[in-house]
PDB file of C-alpha atoms in Angstrom:
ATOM      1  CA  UNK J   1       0.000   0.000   0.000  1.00 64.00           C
ATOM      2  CA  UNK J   2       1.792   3.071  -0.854  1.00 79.00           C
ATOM      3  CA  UNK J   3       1.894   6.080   1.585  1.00 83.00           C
ATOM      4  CA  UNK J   4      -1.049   8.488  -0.784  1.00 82.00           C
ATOM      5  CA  UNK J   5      -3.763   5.580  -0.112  1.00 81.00           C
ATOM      6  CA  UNK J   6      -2.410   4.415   3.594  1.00 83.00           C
ATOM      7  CA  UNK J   7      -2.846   8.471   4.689  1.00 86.00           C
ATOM      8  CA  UNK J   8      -5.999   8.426   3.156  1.00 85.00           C
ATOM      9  CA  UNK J   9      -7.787   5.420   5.053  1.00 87.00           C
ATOM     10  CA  UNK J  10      -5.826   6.885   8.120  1.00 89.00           C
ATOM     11  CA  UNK J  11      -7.825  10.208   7.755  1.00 91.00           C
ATOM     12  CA  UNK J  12     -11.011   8.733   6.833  1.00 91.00           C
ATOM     13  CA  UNK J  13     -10.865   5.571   9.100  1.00 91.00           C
ATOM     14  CA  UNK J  14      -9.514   7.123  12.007  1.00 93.00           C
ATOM     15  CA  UNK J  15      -9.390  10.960  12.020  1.00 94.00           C
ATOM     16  CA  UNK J  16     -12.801  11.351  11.020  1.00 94.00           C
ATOM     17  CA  UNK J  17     -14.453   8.853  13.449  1.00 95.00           C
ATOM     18  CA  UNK J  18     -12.852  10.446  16.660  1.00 95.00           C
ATOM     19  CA  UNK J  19     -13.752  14.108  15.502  1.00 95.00           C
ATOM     20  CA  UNK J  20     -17.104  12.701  14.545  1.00 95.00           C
ATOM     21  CA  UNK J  21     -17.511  11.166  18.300  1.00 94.00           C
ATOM     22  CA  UNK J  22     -15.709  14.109  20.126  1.00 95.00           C
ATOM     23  CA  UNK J  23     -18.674  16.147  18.414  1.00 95.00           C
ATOM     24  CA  UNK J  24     -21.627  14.035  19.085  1.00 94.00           C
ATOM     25  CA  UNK J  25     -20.681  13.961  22.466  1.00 92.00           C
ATOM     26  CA  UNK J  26     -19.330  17.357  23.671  1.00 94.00           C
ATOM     27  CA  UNK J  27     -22.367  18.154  21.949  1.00 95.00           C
ATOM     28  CA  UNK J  28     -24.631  15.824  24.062  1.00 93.00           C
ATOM     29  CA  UNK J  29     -22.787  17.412  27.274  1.00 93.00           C
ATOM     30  CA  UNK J  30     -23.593  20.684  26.358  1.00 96.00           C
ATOM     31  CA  UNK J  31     -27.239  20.107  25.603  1.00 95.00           C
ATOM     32  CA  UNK J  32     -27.128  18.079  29.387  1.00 93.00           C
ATOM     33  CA  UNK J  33     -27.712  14.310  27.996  1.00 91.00           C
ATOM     34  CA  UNK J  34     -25.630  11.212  28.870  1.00 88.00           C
ATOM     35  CA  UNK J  35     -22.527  11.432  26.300  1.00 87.00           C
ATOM     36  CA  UNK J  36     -22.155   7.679  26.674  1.00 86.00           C
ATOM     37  CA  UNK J  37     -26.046   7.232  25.243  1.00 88.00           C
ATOM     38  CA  UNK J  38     -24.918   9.089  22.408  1.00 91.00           C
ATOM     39  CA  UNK J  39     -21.783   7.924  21.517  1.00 91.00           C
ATOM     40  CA  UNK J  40     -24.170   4.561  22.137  1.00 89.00           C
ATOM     41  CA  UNK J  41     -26.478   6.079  19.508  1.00 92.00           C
ATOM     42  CA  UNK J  42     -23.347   6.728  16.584  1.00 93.00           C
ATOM     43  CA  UNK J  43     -22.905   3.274  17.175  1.00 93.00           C
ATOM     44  CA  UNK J  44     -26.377   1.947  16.203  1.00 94.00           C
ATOM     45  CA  UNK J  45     -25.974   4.489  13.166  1.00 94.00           C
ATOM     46  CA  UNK J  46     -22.636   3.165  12.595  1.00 94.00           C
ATOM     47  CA  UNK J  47     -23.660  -0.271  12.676  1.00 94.00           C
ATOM     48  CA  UNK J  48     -26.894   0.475  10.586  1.00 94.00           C
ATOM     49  CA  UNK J  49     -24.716   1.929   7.754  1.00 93.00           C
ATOM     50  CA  UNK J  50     -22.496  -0.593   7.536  1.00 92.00           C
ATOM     51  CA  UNK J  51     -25.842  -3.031   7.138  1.00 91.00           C
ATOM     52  CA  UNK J  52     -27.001  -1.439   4.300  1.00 90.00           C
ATOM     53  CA  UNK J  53     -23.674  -1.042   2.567  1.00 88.00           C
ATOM     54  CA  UNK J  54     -23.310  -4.990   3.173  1.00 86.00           C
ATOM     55  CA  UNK J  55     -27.080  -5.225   1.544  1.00 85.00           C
ATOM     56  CA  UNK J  56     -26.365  -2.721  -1.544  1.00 83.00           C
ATOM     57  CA  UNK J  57     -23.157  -4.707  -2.229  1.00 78.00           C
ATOM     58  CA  UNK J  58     -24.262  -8.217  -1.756  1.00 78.00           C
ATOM     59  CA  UNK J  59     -28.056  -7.617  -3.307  1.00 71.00           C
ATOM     60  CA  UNK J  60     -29.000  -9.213   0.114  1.00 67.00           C
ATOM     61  CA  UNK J  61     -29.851 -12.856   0.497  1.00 67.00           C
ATOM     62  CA  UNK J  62     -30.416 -13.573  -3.386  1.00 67.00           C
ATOM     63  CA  UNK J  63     -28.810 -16.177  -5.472  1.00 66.00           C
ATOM     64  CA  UNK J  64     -26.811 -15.113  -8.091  1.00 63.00           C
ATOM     65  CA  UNK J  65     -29.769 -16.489 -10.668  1.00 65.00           C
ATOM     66  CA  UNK J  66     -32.432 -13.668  -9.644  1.00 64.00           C
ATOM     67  CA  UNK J  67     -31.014 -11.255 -11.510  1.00 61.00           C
ATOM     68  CA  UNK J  68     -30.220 -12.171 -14.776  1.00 62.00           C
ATOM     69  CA  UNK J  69     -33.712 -11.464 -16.253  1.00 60.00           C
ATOM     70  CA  UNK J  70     -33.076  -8.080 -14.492  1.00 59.00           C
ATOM     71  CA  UNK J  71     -29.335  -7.681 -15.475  1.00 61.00           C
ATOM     72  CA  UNK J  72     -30.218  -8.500 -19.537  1.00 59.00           C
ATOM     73  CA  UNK J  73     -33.280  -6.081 -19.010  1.00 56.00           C
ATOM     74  CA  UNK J  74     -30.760  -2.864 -18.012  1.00 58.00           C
ATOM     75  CA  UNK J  75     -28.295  -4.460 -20.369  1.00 55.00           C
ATOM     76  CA  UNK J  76     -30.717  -3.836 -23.395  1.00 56.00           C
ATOM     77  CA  UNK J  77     -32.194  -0.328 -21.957  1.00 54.00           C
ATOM     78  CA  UNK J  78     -28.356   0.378 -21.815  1.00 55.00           C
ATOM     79  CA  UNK J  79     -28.455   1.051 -18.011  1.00 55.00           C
ATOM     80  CA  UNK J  80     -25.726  -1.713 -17.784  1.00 55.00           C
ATOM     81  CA  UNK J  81     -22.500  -0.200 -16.992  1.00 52.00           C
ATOM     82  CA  UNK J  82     -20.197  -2.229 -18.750  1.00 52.00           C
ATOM     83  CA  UNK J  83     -20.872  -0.825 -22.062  1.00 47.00           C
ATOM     84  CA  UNK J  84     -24.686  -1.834 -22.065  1.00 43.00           C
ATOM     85  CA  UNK J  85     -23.823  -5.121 -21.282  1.00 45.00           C
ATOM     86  CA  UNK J  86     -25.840  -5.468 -18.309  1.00 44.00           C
ATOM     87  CA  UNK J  87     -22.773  -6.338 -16.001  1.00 47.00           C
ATOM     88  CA  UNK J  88     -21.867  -5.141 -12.156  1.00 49.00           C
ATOM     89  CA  UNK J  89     -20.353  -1.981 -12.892  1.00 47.00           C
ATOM     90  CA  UNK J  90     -19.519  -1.884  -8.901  1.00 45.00           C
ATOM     91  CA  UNK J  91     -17.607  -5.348  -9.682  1.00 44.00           C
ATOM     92  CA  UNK J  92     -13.980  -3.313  -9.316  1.00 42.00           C
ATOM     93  CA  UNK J  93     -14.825  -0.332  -6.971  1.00 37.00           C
ATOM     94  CA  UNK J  94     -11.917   2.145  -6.610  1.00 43.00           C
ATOM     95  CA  UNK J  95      -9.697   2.525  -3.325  1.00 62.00           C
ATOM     96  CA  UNK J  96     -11.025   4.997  -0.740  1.00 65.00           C
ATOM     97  CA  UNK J  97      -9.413   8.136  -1.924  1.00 60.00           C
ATOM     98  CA  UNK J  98     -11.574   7.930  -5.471  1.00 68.00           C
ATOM     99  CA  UNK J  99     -14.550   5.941  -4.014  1.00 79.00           C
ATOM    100  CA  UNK J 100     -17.838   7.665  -2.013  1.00 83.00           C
ATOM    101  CA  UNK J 101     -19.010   4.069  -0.947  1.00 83.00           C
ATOM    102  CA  UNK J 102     -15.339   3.216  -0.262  1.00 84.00           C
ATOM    103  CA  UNK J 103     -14.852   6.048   2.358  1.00 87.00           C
ATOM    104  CA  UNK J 104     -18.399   5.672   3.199  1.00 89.00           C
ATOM    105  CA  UNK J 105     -17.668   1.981   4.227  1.00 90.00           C
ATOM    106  CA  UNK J 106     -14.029   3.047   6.090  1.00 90.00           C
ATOM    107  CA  UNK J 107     -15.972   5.786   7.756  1.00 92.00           C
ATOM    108  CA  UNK J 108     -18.466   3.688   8.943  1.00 93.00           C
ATOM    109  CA  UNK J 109     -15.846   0.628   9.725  1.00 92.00           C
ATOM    110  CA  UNK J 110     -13.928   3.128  12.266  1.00 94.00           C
ATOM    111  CA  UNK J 111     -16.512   4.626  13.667  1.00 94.00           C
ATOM    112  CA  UNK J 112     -18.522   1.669  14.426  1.00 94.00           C
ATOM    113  CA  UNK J 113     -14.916   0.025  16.375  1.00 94.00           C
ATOM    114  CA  UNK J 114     -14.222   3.143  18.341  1.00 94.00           C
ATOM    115  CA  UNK J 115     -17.224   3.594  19.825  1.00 92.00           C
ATOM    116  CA  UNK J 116     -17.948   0.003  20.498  1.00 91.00           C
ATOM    117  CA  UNK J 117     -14.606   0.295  22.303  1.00 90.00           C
ATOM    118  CA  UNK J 118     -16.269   3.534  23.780  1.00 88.00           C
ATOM    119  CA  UNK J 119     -19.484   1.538  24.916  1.00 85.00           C
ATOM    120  CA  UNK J 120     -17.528  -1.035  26.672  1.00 85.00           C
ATOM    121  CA  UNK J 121     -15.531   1.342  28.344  1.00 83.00           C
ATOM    122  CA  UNK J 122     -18.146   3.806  29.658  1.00 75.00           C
ATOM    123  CA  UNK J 123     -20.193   0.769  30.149  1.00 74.00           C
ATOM    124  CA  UNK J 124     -17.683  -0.564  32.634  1.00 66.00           C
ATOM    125  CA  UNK J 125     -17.628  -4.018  30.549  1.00 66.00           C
ATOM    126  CA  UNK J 126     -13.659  -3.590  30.613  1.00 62.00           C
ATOM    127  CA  UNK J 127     -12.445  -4.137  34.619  1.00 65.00           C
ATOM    128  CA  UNK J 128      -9.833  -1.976  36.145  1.00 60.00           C
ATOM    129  CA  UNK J 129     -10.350   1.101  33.544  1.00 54.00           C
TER     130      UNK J 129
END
């Protein structure tokens, strides 16, 4: 991984997710509720994103069959994105410094980690911290 794309997951995997959870709950101080609810919360929202990126990617619990009626549909409307062809254009997505989803799904990766950590910590799951 060269040092362009490791910076870039770096900023979007872990800078992001700790400003994002230093505002939620400095903000939830100031407006007087329980910051560990809402860093609880980011972590349902978290863990909800990264559900429906899993979903849009995987087209859920459907075999691979279902959707070739669909795929030869779009591929003679020319929605396909493989040149009308009616292939998975998100077959080769791009790393995350050219890809919304990608950073969407590092974003969501990081946050989702830190403030489980967060949980169990506030939560007093981890002894002796």
């Amino acid at each position: 991984m060269d040092r362009r794309r490791a910076a870039a997951y770096a900023r979007v995997g872990v800078a992001y997710p700790v400003a994002a959870v230093v505002a939620v709950a400095g903000g939830a101080a100031l407006l007087g509720v329980d910051p560990g609810l809402a860093v609880l919360a980011l972590s349902m929202v978290a863990a909800a994103t990264l559900a429906g990126l899993l979903v849009s990617e995987t087209g859920g619990m459907r075999p691979p069959e279902a959707d070739r009626g669909r795929q030869q549909q779009r591929g003679i409307l020319g929605l396909g994105g493989n040149g009308g062809s009616g292939g998975n254009a998100d077959a080769d997505l791009p790393d995350v410094a050219r890809s919304r989803r990608a950073r969407l799904r590092v974003f969501s990766l990081g946050l989702f980690v830190l403030t489980v950590a967060l949980v169990l910590l506030l939560g007093g799951v981890v002894p002796g911290l």
